[in-house]
Amino acid sequence: MAKIVIDPISRIEGHLKIEVVVEDGVVKDAHSTGTMFRGFEIFLKGHNPTDAQHYTQRICGVCPTSHGMTAVLNLDSALGVDDKIPDNGRIIRNLIQGANYIQSHILHFYHLAALDYVDVTAVADYSGNDPGLTKVQQFIGRALAAGDNSMLGPFWPRYEGDYRLSKAINVKAVQDYVEALNMRRIAHEMSAIFSGRIPHSPALVAGGATQGPTEDNVAAFRAKLTKLRKFTDEVYIPDVIAVAEAYSDHFEQGFGCGNVLSYGVFDLDGKEKDLAKRQRFLPQGIASGLNAGIFDPRKITEDVKYGWFSSGSGYPGDTDTVDDPNKSGAYTWLKAPRYDGNVYEVGPLARVLVAYLAGDTTAQKLVNDTLAHFGAPPAALFSTLGRHAARALECKMVADAMDKWLDELKPGEPVNVKTEIPDSAQGMGLWEAPRGALGHWISIKDQKIERYQCVVPSTWNCSPRDNNDQPGALEQSLIGAKVKDEANPFEVVRIVRAFDPCLACAVHVVSPKGHEKGRFQIC
Amino acid sequence: MTTQLTRRNFVGLCAGSTAALGLSLFKNPEFERLFAAGLNEVPVIWFQGSGCNGCSVSALNGFPVTIQDLLLSEVVTGSHVSLRFHNTVMAAQGDLAMQALYDTETGPFALIVEGGIPLKDGGIYCEVGEKDGHGIPMTETIERLGKKAIATIALGTCASSGGISASPPNPGEVVGVAEFYKQKGITTPVINITGCPPHPDWLVVPLAQVLMDGPESVEVDEDLRPKTIYSKLIHDQCPRRGQFDAGKFAEKFGDPDCLFKLGCKGPICHADCNDRLWNNKTRWCIEAGAPCIGCAEMAFPSGLGPIHEPMDITEDKIGDKAALGLAGATLATMGVLAVTKNKSGNAGH
C-alpha cells in the first residue's frame, strides 16, 4: 500500500493538495485539502452592501464574472429589484457571463488540462511554417542546443510515460494550445465590450448593467463571438474527441458520487423573483444517475466537521464563518456543502445532464451524437472524459445562444433601474460559475452587510468528508481509480483536473517509495 | 499571429507614459547596447500566495506582447524569460514542481510574487507545497527566495500592499512583499505593480526594463511603483472631466455625466488606463459607464471607502489636490463632499 501526496496540484486555480492511498494499482482512499484561507465572509461584514459585487469578484481571477453576477442577483433580491431588471440589463449580464464561460472552458482544456495528455516534445523537429509551432520548435531547440532541460520551463519537468497521441495529433494539439491562448484573450476582449475590462469588471451592478447596447458594440461583440464559435466547432470539440479516442479508458475513470446539481444560469426572464423557478437557458435541477429531481434551495447545507472552522454547520443563509486553524481532526480550509444531506457534483457535466434530462433538444442532440461516436451510454458522462466532453459541448451551446441574445438587445432602451439600500433585508443569489453551482447569501442590517456567505463550486466538488463521514465528490471519484505507475500518477491528476478545481491552491502527491525524477525525452 | 516584442513594440508600449513625462527610455545608450547584445536567459519564479490568480489571468491577455512571447520567445531582443515555476501553467506538480523551484533558486533568478503573504499562525493560512509530510508556508518560501532573487516584482495590489486579502480585520494577517521584506531585513529591490488586476503592459514594461538594465533602472514613486505607469491621475485623463468641472453628475448607472457621486475614485487613482485601455485596447472602466474603483492604489479596496459612495476629496489622502482645482471647491460648495468620512483602512466599519 502506498500513499501518494500531490502538493501542489498545479494548473488549477488556487491551492489544493490531494492524498490518495493506492493498493494493487487501485485507489483505496482519497483526501482533498484546500491549503489557503482568505476570509471574505469575515471581512465583508460592516461593508456597504454594494461593495459585495466588487469584493467577491476577487475570490477568483478566472471566474470573477460569476461571483459578480451572483452578488448582483443576491443584491437584486435584497434591494427588491429582482423582478424589475430591464431586458437590456439581463441580456448584457448574460453576454458578459457567456464570454467568461467561453474563456474559462478554452483555458481549462488547453492550458490547464491538455499537458496531461499532449506531448509538447513532438514539436522538436517541426519544420513547417506555422508561426506558433515555429516558436515552440525554436523554444525546444534553444534548450537542446544548450543541453539544459530546465530551460524548457514551464513545460518541464512533468510526469513521464503515458502520452498516447500520434505525432501528427500531438503537433496539431500544440498548435491549438498556442492558438487557444489567442482565443481566450479574444473571449476576454468580447467581455470587455460591455464589462469595461476583465478580470474584475466594474460594470456588474445591482439593478442591471452600467452600459447600454449600441449598434457598434453589438457588431463588435458578434465579430469576436463568430471567431470563437468557429474555433469551438472546428478545433475545440474535435480536439476533445481526438483526446478521448486515444484515452478511451478514461471514460471508465473518475465515476464520482453519481448525483448532480445545477442552480441554472443565463436568465431568459427577468420578472420571476424565485431564482429556483426562473426560466434559464441552462436549467435548474438535480439528478441521481439519470433520474431527474426538483431543486429546492432550502435543502442546501454546509458541514464543517473536517474543515478548520469553529462556526457551525447548516443552511448558508443562517450560518457564519469563523476560522480555527488548529481544530483537531480537520484537514482542509473547505466546508462540505451537501444537498438534502447527500453529496452532489456540480459543473458542466451537471448542467448539461440536467438540461438533457429536462428535455433540452440541443443538449440531447449534442450529447447523443457524441456518445454515439464512442458507442457509449449516457452513464459514461460520469467520468474524466465525460466531464471534458460536457464542458466542450456546453461551450458550443452557450456560444450559439449568445448570437441569438445579441439580436434581442434594444439600443436606446434602459439597461438598469436605480437601487436603494434598505435598512434591513435578506438576499440570495444562485447562479452557475463555469465550474459549477455558485450561491451567495446576504443579511443587511442598518444598511450594512451583517452577514455574507458564499458557497462556491469547488467546495461542492473538492469538499472533505461531511458530518456523516461521506467523502466529497472528487474524493469519491478518486476512490476506485486505477493507477498504472505510482511515480507518475497521471490518472489521479487527470481525474482532479477534469473537475477544473478552483481553489487557488495546489495538490501534493508524495509516494512513500519516493519517485524517480521525470526525464525529459526528445523524440 | 502575434508579434514578438521588438524594440518598436516596446517603445510603443512605453510611449503613452514616457511621452507624458518627457522621458525617453532609449536615450540611455546602455539600452541600445543591450538591445544589440547576445541571448540572455533569465530564469523567473512566479509565486502565488493569498490572492485570486487574477494577475496571472490578466497577464495572459497581453497584446502586442503576448503570453506566447513571455513563455516562448524573447521579451526584449536578446532576453528570454524562462518561466521555471508558475503554478497555473506549469506542467510539473507535487514534488516535481517543488524540485523545479529548488533547482532554479540555486542560480540567478527574478522573482514575481502574486498575492499577499499571510503571517498569522506561522503562515499556515497559505501553504504552497509539502515537504517531509509537512505543509510549507508561503512565508518560509518567500523569505528564502526573496533573499536570493536579483529583483522582486510584487505583481498586483495584494502583493504590493496586501490588497483585498488584507481587508479589516485582516483574518490572515496579510501583508505585501515590501512590508514582509522589511520585517525580515531583506534588501532585494522590490517594484510594486499595483492594480487589481494589473494591466498586462504594467508587468511587461518594467520587466523588460529589469531584463535590459537591472532593477535600479526602473524609476519608482514613493509606493515603489514605476513612474512611467503610475504618474498620472485617472481624473486628469477622464473623458467625463468636463462634466465634473461643470458640476454635472450621474445619478444612476447609464447616465452620461461624471461618475463621482456613484463613487468614482478617479480623483485619487494613479494609472494610465485611459492611454492603454484594457483587453487589447477594447475598453476601460469609465468608458463602460462604471466608476474607477481605485484598484491601482495601495489603499485599495478597504482604504478607499464604500466603492459606490462618493469619497471625501478634502482628506489628506488625496495626494494631488491641484488636480482637483476649482472643481473641488465647487463640489464642496455644492455639498457633494463629505458624504462619507472614511479614514484610510476602514471601509464601512
Short mmCIF file of C-alpha atoms in Angstrom, two decimals, chain B residues 48-280:
data_model
loop_
_atom_site.label_atom_id
_atom_site.label_comp_id
_atom_site.label_asym_id
_atom_site.label_seq_id
_atom_site.Cartn_x
_atom_site.Cartn_y
_atom_site.Cartn_z
CA GLN B 48 1.27 32.83 -5.97
CA GLY B 49 0.10 33.45 -2.44
CA SER B 50 -3.01 34.86 -0.89
CA GLY B 51 -4.79 36.05 -3.99
CA CYS B 52 -7.15 35.01 -6.76
CA ASN B 53 -4.82 34.34 -9.75
CA GLY B 54 -6.41 37.33 -11.48
CA CYS B 55 -2.98 38.89 -12.07
CA SER B 56 -1.90 35.76 -13.97
CA VAL B 57 -5.13 35.73 -15.94
CA SER B 58 -4.67 39.38 -16.83
CA ALA B 59 -1.09 38.73 -17.92
CA LEU B 60 -2.44 36.10 -20.33
CA ASN B 61 -4.28 38.96 -22.07
CA GLY B 62 -1.11 40.75 -23.10
CA PHE B 63 -1.00 42.31 -26.55
CA PRO B 64 1.10 43.06 -28.56
CA VAL B 65 3.46 41.33 -26.13
CA THR B 66 1.52 38.13 -25.79
CA ILE B 67 1.85 35.32 -23.33
CA GLN B 68 3.41 33.34 -26.18
CA ASP B 69 6.23 35.86 -26.17
CA LEU B 70 6.65 35.61 -22.43
CA LEU B 71 6.65 31.83 -22.50
CA LEU B 72 8.43 31.01 -25.71
CA SER B 73 10.24 33.94 -27.21
CA GLU B 74 12.36 36.94 -26.44
CA VAL B 75 10.64 39.54 -24.31
CA VAL B 76 13.14 42.06 -25.45
CA THR B 77 15.56 41.31 -28.21
CA GLY B 78 18.21 39.07 -26.75
CA SER B 79 16.47 38.32 -23.46
CA HIS B 80 14.27 35.36 -22.70
CA VAL B 81 12.10 34.97 -19.69
CA SER B 82 12.50 31.36 -18.70
CA LEU B 83 9.46 30.70 -16.57
CA ARG B 84 10.59 27.89 -14.30
CA PHE B 85 7.77 27.97 -11.76
CA HIS B 86 4.22 29.17 -12.25
CA ASN B 87 1.53 27.20 -10.51
CA THR B 88 -1.22 27.87 -13.05
CA VAL B 89 0.63 26.95 -16.24
CA MET B 90 3.50 24.63 -15.30
CA ALA B 91 3.46 21.01 -16.37
CA ALA B 92 5.04 19.85 -13.12
CA GLN B 93 3.13 19.23 -9.92
CA GLY B 94 3.78 17.93 -6.45
CA ASP B 95 7.38 17.01 -5.73
CA LEU B 96 8.44 17.68 -9.32
CA ALA B 97 7.15 21.25 -9.07
CA MET B 98 8.90 21.85 -5.77
CA GLN B 99 12.12 20.39 -7.18
CA ALA B 100 11.92 22.74 -10.18
CA LEU B 101 11.73 25.57 -7.66
CA TYR B 102 14.70 24.33 -5.65
CA ASP B 103 16.77 23.79 -8.80
CA THR B 104 16.06 27.28 -10.11
CA GLU B 105 16.92 29.11 -6.92
CA THR B 106 20.49 27.78 -7.00
CA GLY B 107 21.33 30.38 -9.66
CA PRO B 108 20.35 33.96 -10.52
CA PHE B 109 16.62 34.47 -10.99
CA ALA B 110 13.95 37.16 -10.90
CA LEU B 111 11.01 36.70 -8.55
CA ILE B 112 7.44 37.67 -9.34
CA VAL B 113 5.07 37.46 -6.39
CA GLU B 114 1.32 37.45 -6.97
CA GLY B 115 -0.97 37.65 -3.94
CA GLY B 116 -0.34 38.75 -0.40
CA ILE B 117 1.61 36.99 2.32
CA PRO B 118 -0.43 35.82 5.33
CA LEU B 119 1.60 35.95 8.53
CA LYS B 120 -0.92 34.56 11.01
CA ASP B 121 -0.08 31.41 12.98
CA GLY B 122 3.31 30.97 11.35
CA GLY B 123 1.91 31.34 7.86
CA ILE B 124 -0.43 28.34 7.78
CA TYR B 125 -3.16 30.40 6.09
CA CYS B 126 -1.32 29.80 2.82
CA GLU B 127 0.70 26.68 2.27
CA VAL B 128 2.38 26.24 -1.08
CA GLY B 129 3.59 22.67 -1.09
CA GLU B 130 4.66 19.85 1.15
CA LYS B 131 7.99 18.54 2.35
CA ASP B 132 8.59 15.54 4.60
CA GLY B 133 4.89 15.34 5.40
CA HIS B 134 4.56 18.96 6.48
CA GLY B 135 2.97 21.88 4.68
CA ILE B 136 5.35 24.60 3.56
CA PRO B 137 4.10 28.09 4.43
CA MET B 138 4.38 30.83 1.83
CA THR B 139 6.23 32.93 4.42
CA GLU B 140 9.07 30.42 4.62
CA THR B 141 9.39 30.19 0.83
CA ILE B 142 9.28 33.93 0.13
CA GLU B 143 11.78 34.65 2.87
CA ARG B 144 14.21 32.20 1.27
CA LEU B 145 13.54 33.20 -2.35
CA GLY B 146 13.46 36.91 -1.56
CA LYS B 147 16.98 36.87 -0.20
CA LYS B 148 18.31 35.21 -3.35
CA ALA B 149 16.37 36.99 -6.11
CA ILE B 150 18.08 39.62 -8.26
CA ALA B 151 14.84 41.62 -8.06
CA THR B 152 11.26 41.14 -6.97
CA ILE B 153 8.22 42.33 -8.83
CA ALA B 154 5.23 42.47 -6.49
CA LEU B 155 2.50 41.93 -9.06
CA GLY B 156 -0.92 43.27 -8.20
CA THR B 157 -2.33 45.21 -5.29
CA CYS B 158 -2.34 42.15 -2.97
CA ALA B 159 1.40 41.61 -3.42
CA SER B 160 2.03 45.34 -3.18
CA SER B 161 0.06 46.20 -0.06
CA GLY B 162 -1.97 43.17 0.98
CA GLY B 163 -4.91 44.32 -1.14
CA ILE B 164 -8.27 42.74 -0.68
CA SER B 165 -6.85 39.88 1.36
CA ALA B 166 -5.74 42.41 3.98
CA SER B 167 -9.19 43.96 4.36
CA PRO B 168 -10.01 44.64 8.01
CA PRO B 169 -9.99 42.73 10.24
CA ASN B 170 -7.44 41.00 8.00
CA PRO B 171 -8.20 37.41 9.07
CA GLY B 172 -4.91 36.00 7.76
CA GLU B 173 -2.74 38.99 8.83
CA VAL B 174 -1.80 39.51 5.18
CA VAL B 175 0.96 41.92 4.16
CA GLY B 176 2.55 42.91 0.86
CA VAL B 177 6.03 41.89 -0.25
CA ALA B 178 7.82 45.14 0.63
CA GLU B 179 6.43 45.08 4.17
CA PHE B 180 7.38 41.42 4.52
CA TYR B 181 10.92 42.10 3.31
CA LYS B 182 11.18 44.99 5.76
CA GLN B 183 10.16 42.74 8.64
CA LYS B 184 12.68 40.11 7.59
CA GLY B 185 15.51 42.53 6.83
CA ILE B 186 15.59 41.54 3.15
CA THR B 187 17.15 44.21 0.95
CA THR B 188 16.35 42.84 -2.52
CA PRO B 189 14.81 45.60 -4.70
CA VAL B 190 11.00 45.49 -4.89
CA ILE B 191 8.97 47.02 -7.70
CA ASN B 192 5.26 47.28 -6.93
CA ILE B 193 2.92 46.81 -9.86
CA THR B 194 -0.41 47.76 -8.33
CA GLY B 195 -3.76 47.09 -9.97
CA CYS B 196 -6.48 44.63 -9.19
CA PRO B 197 -5.63 43.21 -11.61
CA PRO B 198 -2.66 44.97 -13.23
CA HIS B 199 -2.83 45.73 -16.93
CA PRO B 200 -0.54 43.27 -18.78
CA ASP B 201 1.61 46.15 -20.04
CA TRP B 202 2.23 47.23 -16.46
CA LEU B 203 4.10 43.97 -15.95
CA VAL B 204 5.84 43.79 -19.30
CA VAL B 205 7.26 47.32 -19.35
CA PRO B 206 9.15 47.17 -16.02
CA LEU B 207 10.02 43.50 -16.52
CA ALA B 208 11.64 44.41 -19.81
CA GLN B 209 13.50 47.24 -18.11
CA VAL B 210 14.74 44.87 -15.42
CA LEU B 211 15.92 42.42 -18.07
CA MET B 212 17.66 45.15 -20.02
CA ASP B 213 19.32 47.16 -17.34
CA GLY B 214 18.58 45.81 -13.89
CA PRO B 215 16.01 46.80 -11.30
CA GLU B 216 17.74 50.08 -10.49
CA SER B 217 16.83 51.38 -13.92
CA VAL B 218 13.14 51.43 -13.03
CA GLU B 219 12.35 54.83 -11.54
CA VAL B 220 9.70 54.39 -8.86
CA ASP B 221 7.41 56.61 -6.80
CA GLU B 222 7.02 56.61 -3.02
CA ASP B 223 4.87 53.48 -3.28
CA LEU B 224 7.67 51.75 -5.27
CA ARG B 225 5.60 51.90 -8.46
CA PRO B 226 7.21 52.68 -11.85
CA LYS B 227 6.71 56.36 -12.56
CA THR B 228 6.27 55.69 -16.24
CA ILE B 229 2.95 53.99 -15.46
CA TYR B 230 1.60 55.49 -12.25
CA SER B 231 2.29 59.21 -12.50
CA LYS B 232 -0.99 60.46 -13.86
CA LEU B 233 -4.38 60.62 -12.19
CA ILE B 234 -7.33 58.88 -13.80
CA HIS B 235 -9.22 62.09 -13.06
CA ASP B 236 -6.93 64.09 -15.35
CA GLN B 237 -7.42 61.71 -18.26
CA CYS B 238 -11.12 61.23 -17.81
CA PRO B 239 -13.38 61.87 -20.77
CA ARG B 240 -16.05 62.95 -18.26
CA ARG B 241 -13.77 65.54 -16.65
CA GLY B 242 -15.72 68.30 -18.37
CA GLN B 243 -18.89 67.20 -16.64
CA PHE B 244 -17.07 67.11 -13.30
CA ASP B 245 -15.81 70.66 -13.79
CA ALA B 246 -19.31 71.76 -14.77
CA GLY B 247 -20.84 70.06 -11.74
CA LYS B 248 -22.90 67.59 -13.79
CA PHE B 249 -23.13 64.24 -12.02
CA ALA B 250 -24.69 60.92 -12.96
CA GLU B 251 -27.46 59.95 -10.54
CA LYS B 252 -27.60 56.34 -11.66
CA PHE B 253 -25.58 53.97 -13.81
CA GLY B 254 -26.04 54.56 -17.50
CA ASP B 255 -26.24 58.35 -17.15
CA PRO B 256 -23.68 60.15 -19.32
CA ASP B 257 -22.36 62.57 -16.69
CA CYS B 258 -19.46 62.45 -14.22
CA LEU B 259 -19.48 59.31 -12.08
CA PHE B 260 -18.15 60.98 -8.93
CA LYS B 261 -21.39 60.68 -6.97
CA LEU B 262 -21.57 56.97 -7.88
CA GLY B 263 -18.24 56.51 -6.15
CA CYS B 264 -15.61 57.19 -8.83
CA LYS B 265 -12.12 57.09 -7.29
CA GLY B 266 -10.53 58.73 -10.36
CA PRO B 267 -9.51 61.83 -8.37
CA ILE B 268 -7.09 59.77 -6.27
CA CYS B 269 -6.18 56.84 -8.51
CA HIS B 270 -2.87 56.91 -10.37
CA ALA B 271 -2.70 54.81 -13.53
CA ASP B 272 -2.62 55.23 -17.28
CA CYS B 273 -5.80 53.26 -18.10
CA ASN B 274 -7.07 55.92 -20.46
CA ASP B 275 -3.90 55.74 -22.55
CA ARG B 276 -3.67 51.98 -22.70
CA LEU B 277 -7.27 50.87 -22.44
CA TRP B 278 -7.87 47.28 -21.36
CA ASN B 279 -8.16 43.93 -23.11
CA ASN B 280 -6.25 44.78 -26.26
#
